[in-house]
CSV table of N, CA and C in Angstrom, one decimal:
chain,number,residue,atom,x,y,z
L,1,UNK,N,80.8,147.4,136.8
L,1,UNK,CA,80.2,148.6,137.3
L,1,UNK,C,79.9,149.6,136.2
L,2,UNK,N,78.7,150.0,136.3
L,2,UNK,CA,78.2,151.4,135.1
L,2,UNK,C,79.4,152.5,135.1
L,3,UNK,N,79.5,153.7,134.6
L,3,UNK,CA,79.9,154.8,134.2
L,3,UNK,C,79.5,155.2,134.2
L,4,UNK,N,79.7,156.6,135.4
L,4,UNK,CA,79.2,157.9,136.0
L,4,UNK,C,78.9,158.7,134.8
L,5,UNK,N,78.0,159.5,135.1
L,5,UNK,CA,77.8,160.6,134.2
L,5,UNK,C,76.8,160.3,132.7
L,6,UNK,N,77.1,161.7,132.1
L,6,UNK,CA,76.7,161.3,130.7
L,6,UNK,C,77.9,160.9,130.2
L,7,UNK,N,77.4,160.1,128.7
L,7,UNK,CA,78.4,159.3,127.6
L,7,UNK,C,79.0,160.8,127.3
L,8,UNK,N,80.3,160.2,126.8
L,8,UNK,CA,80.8,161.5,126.4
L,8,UNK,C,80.9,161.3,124.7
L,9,UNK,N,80.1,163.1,124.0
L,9,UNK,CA,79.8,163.4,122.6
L,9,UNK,C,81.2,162.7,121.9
L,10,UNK,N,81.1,162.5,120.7
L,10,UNK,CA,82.0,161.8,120.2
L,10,UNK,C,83.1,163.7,119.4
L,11,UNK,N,84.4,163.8,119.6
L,11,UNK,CA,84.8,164.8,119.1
L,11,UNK,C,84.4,165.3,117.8
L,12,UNK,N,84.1,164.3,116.5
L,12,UNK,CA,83.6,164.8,115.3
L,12,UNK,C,82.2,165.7,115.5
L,13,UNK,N,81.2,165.2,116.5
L,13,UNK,CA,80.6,166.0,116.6
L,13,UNK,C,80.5,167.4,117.7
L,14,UNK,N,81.5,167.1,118.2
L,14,UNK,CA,81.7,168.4,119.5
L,14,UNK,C,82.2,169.9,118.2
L,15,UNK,N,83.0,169.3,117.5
L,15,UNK,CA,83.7,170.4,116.4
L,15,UNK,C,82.9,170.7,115.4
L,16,UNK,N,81.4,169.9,114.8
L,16,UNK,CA,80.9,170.0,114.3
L,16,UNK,C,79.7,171.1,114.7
L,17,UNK,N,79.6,171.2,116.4
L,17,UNK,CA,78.5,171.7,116.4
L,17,UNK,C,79.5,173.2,117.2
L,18,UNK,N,81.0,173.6,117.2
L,18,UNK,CA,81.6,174.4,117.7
L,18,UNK,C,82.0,174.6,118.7
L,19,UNK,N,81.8,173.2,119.2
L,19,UNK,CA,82.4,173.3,120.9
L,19,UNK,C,82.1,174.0,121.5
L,20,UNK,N,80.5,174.0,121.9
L,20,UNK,CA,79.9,174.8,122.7
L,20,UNK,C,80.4,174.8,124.2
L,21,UNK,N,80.4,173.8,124.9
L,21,UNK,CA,80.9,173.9,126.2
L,21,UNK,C,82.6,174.5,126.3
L,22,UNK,N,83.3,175.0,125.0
L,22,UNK,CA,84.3,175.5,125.2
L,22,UNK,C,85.5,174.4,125.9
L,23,UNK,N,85.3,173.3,126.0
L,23,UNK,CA,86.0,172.3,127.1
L,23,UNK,C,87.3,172.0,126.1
L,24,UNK,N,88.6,171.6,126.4
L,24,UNK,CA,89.2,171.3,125.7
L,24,UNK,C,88.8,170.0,125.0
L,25,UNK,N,89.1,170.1,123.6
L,25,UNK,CA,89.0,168.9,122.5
L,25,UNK,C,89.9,167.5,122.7
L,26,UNK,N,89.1,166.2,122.9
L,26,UNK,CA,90.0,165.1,123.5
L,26,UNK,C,91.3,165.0,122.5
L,27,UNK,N,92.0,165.3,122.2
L,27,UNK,CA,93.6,165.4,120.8
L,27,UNK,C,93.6,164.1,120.9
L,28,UNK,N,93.4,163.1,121.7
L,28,UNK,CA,94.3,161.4,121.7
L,28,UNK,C,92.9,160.5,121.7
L,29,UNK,N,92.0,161.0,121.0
L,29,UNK,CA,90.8,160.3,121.2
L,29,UNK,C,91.4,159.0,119.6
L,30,UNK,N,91.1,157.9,119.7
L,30,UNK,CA,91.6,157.5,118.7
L,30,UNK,C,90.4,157.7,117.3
L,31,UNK,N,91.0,157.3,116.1
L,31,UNK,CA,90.3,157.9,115.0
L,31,UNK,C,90.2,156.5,114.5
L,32,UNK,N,89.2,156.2,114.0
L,32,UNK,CA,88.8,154.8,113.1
L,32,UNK,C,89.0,154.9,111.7
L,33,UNK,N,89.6,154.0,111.1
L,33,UNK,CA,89.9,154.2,109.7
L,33,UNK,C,88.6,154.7,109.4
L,34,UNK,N,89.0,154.8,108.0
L,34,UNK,CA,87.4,155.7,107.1
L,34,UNK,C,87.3,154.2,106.2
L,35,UNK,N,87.9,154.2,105.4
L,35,UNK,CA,87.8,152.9,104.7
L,35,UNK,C,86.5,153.0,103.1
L,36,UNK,N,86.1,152.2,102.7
L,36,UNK,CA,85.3,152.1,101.7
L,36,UNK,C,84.3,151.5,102.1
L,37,UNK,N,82.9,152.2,102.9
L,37,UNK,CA,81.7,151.6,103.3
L,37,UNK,C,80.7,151.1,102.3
L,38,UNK,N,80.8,149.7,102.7
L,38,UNK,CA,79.5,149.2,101.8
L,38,UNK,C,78.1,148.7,102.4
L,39,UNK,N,77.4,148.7,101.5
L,39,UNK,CA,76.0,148.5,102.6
L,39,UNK,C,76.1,146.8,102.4
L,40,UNK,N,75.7,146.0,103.7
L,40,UNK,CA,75.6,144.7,103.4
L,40,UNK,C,74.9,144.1,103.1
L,41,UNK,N,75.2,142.7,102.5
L,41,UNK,CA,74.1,142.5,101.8
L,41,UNK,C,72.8,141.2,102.5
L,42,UNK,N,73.2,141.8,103.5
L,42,UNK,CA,72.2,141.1,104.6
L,42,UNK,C,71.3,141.5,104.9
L,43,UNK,N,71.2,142.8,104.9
L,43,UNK,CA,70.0,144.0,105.4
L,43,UNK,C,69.1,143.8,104.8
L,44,UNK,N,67.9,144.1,105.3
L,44,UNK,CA,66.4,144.1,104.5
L,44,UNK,C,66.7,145.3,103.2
L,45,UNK,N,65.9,144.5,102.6
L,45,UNK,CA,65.5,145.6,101.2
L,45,UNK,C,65.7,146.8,101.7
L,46,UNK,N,64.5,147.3,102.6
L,46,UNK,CA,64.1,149.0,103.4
L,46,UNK,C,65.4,149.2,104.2
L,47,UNK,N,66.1,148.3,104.8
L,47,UNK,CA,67.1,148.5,105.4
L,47,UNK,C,68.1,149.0,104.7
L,48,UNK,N,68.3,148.7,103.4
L,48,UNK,CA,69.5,149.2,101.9
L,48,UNK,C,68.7,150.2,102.1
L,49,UNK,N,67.9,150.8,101.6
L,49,UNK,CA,67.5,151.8,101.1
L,49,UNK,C,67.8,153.0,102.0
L,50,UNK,N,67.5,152.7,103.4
L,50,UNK,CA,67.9,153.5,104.2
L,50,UNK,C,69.6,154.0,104.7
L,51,UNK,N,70.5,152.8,104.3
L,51,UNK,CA,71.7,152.5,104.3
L,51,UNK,C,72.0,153.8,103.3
L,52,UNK,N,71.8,153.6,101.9
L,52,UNK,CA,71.7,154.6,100.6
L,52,UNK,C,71.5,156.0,100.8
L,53,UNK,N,70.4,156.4,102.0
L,53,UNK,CA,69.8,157.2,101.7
L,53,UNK,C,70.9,158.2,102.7
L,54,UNK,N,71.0,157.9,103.9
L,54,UNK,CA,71.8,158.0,104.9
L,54,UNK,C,73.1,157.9,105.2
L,55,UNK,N,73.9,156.7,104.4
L,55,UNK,CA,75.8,156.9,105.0
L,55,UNK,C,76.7,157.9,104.0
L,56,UNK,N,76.3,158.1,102.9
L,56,UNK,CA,76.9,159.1,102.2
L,56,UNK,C,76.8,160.4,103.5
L,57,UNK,N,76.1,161.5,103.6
L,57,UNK,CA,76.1,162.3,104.7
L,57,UNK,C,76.3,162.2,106.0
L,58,UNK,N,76.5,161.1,106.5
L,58,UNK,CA,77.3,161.0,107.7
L,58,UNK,C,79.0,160.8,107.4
L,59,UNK,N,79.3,160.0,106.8
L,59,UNK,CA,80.6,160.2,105.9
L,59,UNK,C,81.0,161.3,106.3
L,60,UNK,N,81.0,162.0,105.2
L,60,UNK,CA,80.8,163.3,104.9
L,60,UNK,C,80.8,164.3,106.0
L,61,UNK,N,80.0,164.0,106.9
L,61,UNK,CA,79.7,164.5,108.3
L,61,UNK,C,81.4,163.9,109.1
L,62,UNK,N,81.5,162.9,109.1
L,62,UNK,CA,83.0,162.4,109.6
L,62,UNK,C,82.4,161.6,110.8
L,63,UNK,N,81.3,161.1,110.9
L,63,UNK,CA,80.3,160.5,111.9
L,63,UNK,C,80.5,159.1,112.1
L,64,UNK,N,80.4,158.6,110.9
L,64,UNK,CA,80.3,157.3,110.1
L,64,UNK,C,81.6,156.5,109.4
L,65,UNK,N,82.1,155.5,110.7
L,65,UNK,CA,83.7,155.2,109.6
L,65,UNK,C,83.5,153.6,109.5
L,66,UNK,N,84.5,152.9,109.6
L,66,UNK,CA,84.6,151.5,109.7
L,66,UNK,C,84.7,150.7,111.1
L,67,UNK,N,84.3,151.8,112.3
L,67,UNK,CA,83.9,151.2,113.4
L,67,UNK,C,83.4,151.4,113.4
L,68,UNK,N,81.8,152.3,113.2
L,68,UNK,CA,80.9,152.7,113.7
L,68,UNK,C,79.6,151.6,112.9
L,69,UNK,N,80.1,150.7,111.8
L,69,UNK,CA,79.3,149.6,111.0
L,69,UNK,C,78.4,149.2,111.6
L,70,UNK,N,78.4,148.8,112.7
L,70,UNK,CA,77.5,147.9,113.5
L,70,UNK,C,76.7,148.3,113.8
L,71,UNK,N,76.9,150.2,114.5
L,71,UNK,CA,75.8,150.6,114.9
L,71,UNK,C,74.9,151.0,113.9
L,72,UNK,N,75.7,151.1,112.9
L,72,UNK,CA,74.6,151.9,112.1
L,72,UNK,C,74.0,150.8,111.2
L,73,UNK,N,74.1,149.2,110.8
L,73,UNK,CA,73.4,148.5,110.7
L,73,UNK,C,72.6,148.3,111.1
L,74,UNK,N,72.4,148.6,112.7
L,74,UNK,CA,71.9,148.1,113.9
L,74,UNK,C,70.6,149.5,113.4
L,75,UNK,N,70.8,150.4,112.9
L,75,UNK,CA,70.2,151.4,113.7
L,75,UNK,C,69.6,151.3,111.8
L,76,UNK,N,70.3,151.1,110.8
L,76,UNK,CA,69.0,150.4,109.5
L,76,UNK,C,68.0,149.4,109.2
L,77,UNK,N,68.6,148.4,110.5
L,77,UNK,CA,67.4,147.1,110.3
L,77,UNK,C,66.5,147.8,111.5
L,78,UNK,N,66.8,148.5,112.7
L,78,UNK,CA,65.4,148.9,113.2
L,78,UNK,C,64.2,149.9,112.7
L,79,UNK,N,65.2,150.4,111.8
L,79,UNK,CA,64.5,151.6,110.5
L,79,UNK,C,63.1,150.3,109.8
L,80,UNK,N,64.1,149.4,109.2
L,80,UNK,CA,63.2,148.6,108.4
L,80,UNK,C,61.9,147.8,109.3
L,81,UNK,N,62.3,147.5,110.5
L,81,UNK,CA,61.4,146.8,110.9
L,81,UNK,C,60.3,147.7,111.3
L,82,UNK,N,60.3,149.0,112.0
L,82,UNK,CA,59.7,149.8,112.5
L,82,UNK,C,58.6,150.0,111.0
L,83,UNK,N,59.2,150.3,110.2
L,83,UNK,CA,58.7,150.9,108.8
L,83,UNK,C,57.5,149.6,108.6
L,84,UNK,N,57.9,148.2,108.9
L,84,UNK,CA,57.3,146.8,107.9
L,84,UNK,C,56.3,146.9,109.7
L,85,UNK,N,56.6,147.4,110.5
L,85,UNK,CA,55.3,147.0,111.4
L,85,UNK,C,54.4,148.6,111.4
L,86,UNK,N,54.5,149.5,111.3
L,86,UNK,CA,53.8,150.7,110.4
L,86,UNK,C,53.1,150.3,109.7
L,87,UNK,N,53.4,149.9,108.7
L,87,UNK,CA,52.6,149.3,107.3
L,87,UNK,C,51.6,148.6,107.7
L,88,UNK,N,51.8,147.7,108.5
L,88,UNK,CA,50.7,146.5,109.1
L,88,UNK,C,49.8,147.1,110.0
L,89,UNK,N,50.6,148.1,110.7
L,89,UNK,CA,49.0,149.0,111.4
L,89,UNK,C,48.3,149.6,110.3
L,90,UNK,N,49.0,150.2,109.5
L,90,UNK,CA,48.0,151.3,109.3
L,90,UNK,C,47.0,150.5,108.1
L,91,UNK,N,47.4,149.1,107.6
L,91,UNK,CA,46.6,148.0,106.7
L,91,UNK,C,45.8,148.0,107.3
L,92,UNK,N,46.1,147.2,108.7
L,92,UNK,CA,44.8,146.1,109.9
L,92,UNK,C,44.5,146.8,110.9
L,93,UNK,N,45.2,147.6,110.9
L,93,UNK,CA,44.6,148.7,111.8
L,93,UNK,C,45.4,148.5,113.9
L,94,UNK,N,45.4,149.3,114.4
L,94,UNK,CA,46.1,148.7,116.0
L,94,UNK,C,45.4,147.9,116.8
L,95,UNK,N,44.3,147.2,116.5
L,95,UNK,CA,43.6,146.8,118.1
L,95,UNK,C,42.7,145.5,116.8
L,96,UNK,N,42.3,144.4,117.8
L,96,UNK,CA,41.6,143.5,117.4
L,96,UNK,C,40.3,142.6,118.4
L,97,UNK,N,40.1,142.1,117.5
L,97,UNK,CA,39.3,141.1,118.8
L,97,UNK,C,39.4,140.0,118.9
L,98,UNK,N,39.7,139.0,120.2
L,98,UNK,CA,40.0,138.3,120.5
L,98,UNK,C,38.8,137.4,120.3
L,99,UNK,N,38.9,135.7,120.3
L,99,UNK,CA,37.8,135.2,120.3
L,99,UNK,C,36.6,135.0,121.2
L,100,UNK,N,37.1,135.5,122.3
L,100,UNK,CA,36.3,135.6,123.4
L,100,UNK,C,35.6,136.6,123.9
L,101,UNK,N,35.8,137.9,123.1
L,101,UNK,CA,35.2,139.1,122.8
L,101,UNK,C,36.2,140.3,123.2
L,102,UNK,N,37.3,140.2,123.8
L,102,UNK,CA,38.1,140.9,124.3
L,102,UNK,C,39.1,142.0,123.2
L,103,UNK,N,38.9,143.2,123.2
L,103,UNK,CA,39.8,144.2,122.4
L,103,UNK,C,41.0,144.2,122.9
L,104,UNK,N,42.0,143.5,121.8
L,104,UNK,CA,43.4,143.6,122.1
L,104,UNK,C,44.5,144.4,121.1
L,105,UNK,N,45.6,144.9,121.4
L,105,UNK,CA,46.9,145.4,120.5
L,105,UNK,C,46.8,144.6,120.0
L,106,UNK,N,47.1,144.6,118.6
L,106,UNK,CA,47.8,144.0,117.7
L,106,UNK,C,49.5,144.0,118.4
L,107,UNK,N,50.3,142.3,118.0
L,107,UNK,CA,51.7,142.4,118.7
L,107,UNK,C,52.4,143.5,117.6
L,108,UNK,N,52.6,144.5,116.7
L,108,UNK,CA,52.9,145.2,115.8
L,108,UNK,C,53.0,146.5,116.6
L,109,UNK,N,52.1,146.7,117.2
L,109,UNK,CA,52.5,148.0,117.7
L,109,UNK,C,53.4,148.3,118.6
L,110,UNK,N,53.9,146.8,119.4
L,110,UNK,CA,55.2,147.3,120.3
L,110,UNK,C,55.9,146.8,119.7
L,111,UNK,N,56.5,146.4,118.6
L,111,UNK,CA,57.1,146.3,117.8
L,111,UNK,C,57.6,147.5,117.1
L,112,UNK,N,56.6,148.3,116.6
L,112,UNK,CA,57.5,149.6,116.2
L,112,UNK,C,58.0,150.5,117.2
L,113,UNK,N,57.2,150.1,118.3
L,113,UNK,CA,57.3,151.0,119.4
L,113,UNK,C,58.8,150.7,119.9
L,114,UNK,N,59.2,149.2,120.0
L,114,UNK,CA,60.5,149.1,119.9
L,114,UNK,C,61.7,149.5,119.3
L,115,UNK,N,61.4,148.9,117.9
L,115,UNK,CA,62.4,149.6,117.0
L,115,UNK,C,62.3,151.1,116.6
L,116,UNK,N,61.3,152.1,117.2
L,116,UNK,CA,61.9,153.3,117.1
L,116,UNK,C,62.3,153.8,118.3
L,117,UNK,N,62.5,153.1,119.7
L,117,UNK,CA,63.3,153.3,120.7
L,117,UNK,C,64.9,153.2,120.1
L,118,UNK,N,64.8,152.0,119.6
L,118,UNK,CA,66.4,151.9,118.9
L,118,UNK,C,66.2,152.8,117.8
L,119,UNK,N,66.2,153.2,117.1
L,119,UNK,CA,66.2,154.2,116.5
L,119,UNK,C,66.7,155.5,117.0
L,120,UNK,N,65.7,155.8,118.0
L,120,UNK,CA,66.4,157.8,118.4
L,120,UNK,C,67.3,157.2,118.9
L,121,UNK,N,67.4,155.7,119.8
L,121,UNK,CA,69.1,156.0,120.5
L,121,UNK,C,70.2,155.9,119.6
L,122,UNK,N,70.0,154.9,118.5
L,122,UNK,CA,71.2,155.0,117.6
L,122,UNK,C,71.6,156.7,116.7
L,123,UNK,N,70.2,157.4,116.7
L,123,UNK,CA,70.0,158.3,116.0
L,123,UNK,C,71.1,159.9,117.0
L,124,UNK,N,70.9,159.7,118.0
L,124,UNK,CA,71.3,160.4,118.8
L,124,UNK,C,73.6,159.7,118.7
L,125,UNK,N,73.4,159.1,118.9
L,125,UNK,CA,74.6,158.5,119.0
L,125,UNK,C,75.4,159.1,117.5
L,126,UNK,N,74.6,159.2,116.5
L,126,UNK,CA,75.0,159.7,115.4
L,126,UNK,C,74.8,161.5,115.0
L,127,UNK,N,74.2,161.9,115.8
L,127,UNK,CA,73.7,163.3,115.4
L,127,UNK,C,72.9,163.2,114.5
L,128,UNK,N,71.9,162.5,115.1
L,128,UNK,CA,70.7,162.6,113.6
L,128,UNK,C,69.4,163.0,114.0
L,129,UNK,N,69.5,163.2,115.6
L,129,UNK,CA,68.0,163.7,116.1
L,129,UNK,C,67.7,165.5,115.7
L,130,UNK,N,66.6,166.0,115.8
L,130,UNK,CA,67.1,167.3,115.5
L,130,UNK,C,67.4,168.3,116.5
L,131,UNK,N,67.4,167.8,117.4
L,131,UNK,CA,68.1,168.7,119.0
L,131,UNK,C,69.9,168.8,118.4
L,132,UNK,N,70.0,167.4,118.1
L,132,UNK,CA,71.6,167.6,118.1
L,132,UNK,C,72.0,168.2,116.7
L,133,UNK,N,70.8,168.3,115.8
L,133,UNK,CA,70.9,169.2,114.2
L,133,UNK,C,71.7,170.4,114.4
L,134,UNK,N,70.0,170.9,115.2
L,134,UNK,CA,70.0,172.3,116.1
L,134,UNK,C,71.6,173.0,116.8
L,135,UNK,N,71.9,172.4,117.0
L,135,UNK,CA,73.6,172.5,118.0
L,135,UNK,C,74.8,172.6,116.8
L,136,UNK,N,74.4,172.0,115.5
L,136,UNK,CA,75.7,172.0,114.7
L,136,UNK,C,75.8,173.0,114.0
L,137,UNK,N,76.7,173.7,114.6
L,137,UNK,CA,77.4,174.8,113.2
L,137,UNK,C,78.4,174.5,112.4
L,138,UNK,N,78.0,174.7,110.7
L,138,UNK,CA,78.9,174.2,109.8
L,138,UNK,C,79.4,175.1,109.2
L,139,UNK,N,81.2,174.8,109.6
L,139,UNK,CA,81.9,175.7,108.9
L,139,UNK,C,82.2,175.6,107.5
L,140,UNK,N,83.1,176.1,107.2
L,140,UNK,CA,83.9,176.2,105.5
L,140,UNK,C,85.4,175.1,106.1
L,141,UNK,N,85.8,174.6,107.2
L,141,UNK,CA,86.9,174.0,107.3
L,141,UNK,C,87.2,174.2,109.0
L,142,UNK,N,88.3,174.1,109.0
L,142,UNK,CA,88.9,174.1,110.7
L,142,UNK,C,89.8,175.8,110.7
L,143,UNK,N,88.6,177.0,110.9
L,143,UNK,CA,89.2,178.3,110.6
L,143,UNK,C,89.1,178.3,112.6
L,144,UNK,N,91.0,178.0,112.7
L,144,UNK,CA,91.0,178.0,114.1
L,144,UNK,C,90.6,179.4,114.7
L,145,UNK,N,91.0,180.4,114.6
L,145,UNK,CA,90.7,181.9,115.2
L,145,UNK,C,89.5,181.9,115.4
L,146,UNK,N,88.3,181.4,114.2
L,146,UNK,CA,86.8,181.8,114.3
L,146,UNK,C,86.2,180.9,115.6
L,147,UNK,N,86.8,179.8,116.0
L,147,UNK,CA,86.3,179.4,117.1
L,147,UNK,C,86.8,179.6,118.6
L,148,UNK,N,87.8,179.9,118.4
L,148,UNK,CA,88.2,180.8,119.5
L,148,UNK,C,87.8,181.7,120.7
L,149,UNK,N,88.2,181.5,121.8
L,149,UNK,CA,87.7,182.7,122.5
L,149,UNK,C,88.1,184.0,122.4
L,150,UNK,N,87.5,185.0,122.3
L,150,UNK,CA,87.9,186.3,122.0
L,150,UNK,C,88.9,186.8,123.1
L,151,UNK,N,88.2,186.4,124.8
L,151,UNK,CA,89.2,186.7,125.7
L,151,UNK,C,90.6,186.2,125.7
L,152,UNK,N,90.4,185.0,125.2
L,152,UNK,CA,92.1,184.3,124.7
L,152,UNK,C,92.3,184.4,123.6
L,153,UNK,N,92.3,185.6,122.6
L,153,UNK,CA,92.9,186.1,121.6
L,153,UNK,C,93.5,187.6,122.3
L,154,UNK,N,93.2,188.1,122.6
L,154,UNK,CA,93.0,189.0,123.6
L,154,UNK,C,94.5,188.7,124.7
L,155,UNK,N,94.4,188.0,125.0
L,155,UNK,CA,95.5,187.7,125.7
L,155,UNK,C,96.8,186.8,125.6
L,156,UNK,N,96.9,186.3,124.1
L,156,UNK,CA,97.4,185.6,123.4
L,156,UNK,C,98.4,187.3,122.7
L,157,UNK,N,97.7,188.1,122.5
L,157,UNK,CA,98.3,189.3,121.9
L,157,UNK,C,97.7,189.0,120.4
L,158,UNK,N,96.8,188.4,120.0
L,158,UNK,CA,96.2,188.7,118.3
L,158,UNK,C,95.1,189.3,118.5
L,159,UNK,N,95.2,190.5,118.5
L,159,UNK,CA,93.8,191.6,118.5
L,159,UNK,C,94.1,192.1,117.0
């Protein structure tokens, strides 16, 4: 059976963008090692490249650990493919003709059309669309008071 609702944001990014909804922060959510990420060496060329360009700042971000590998392979070979069926439109162009006189797609276009469906979703899962840019406020560290509610400082007695 599915699961009601929306997915729930991953905590690195709820604290990243300041805990807008105010909700309390999951404390027992488990944490995935960090580990030493390497790009594999299976990926398409464009696929490295995008691996390179991209896991250093997710890192960094705290987004990106040693469980999240898969998706984010997942989400560099649809980079590369999208990118290698781009290229071939914009060579041969989107539409052809059949031998029988009929104007058809080229199979290339749902092909990118595919792989940048997996793209925003993996993209989104990571905070990389820019709606969820938009939402992230970055601090200088975990300055608990500045995120705080004023009414419950207020009533905590730290005025």
């Amino acid at each position: 059976m599915a699961t009601r609702g929306r997915k729930p944001k991953p905590t690195a990014l709820k604290v990243l963008e300041g805990n807008p909804g105010k909700r309390p922060l999951n404390d027992r959510e488990p944490v995935p090692p960090k580990g030493t990420l390497k790009c594999p060496a299976w990926l398409l060329p464009e696929a490295k490249k995008e691996w390179k360009r991209l896991a250093p700042a997710l890192e960094a971000m705290g987004v990106l650990t040693m469980a999240d590998l898969t998706a984010f392979e997942g989400y560099c070979q649809a980079y590369a493919r999208w990118k290698e069926a781009e290229a071939f439109i914009t060579q041969h162009g989107s539409i052809f003709q059949t031998p029988s006189g009929y104007v058809q797609q080229v199979p290339q276009v749902s092909i990118a059309q595919q792989n940048l469906k997996i793209m925003q979703s993996f993209c989104s899962e990571f905070g990389l669309t820019p709606a969820t840019r938009a939402r992230i406020i970055a601090g200088t560290g975990s300055e608990e008071g500045a995120s705080e509610d004023p009414m419950e400082r207020l009533l905590k007695g730290d005025w």
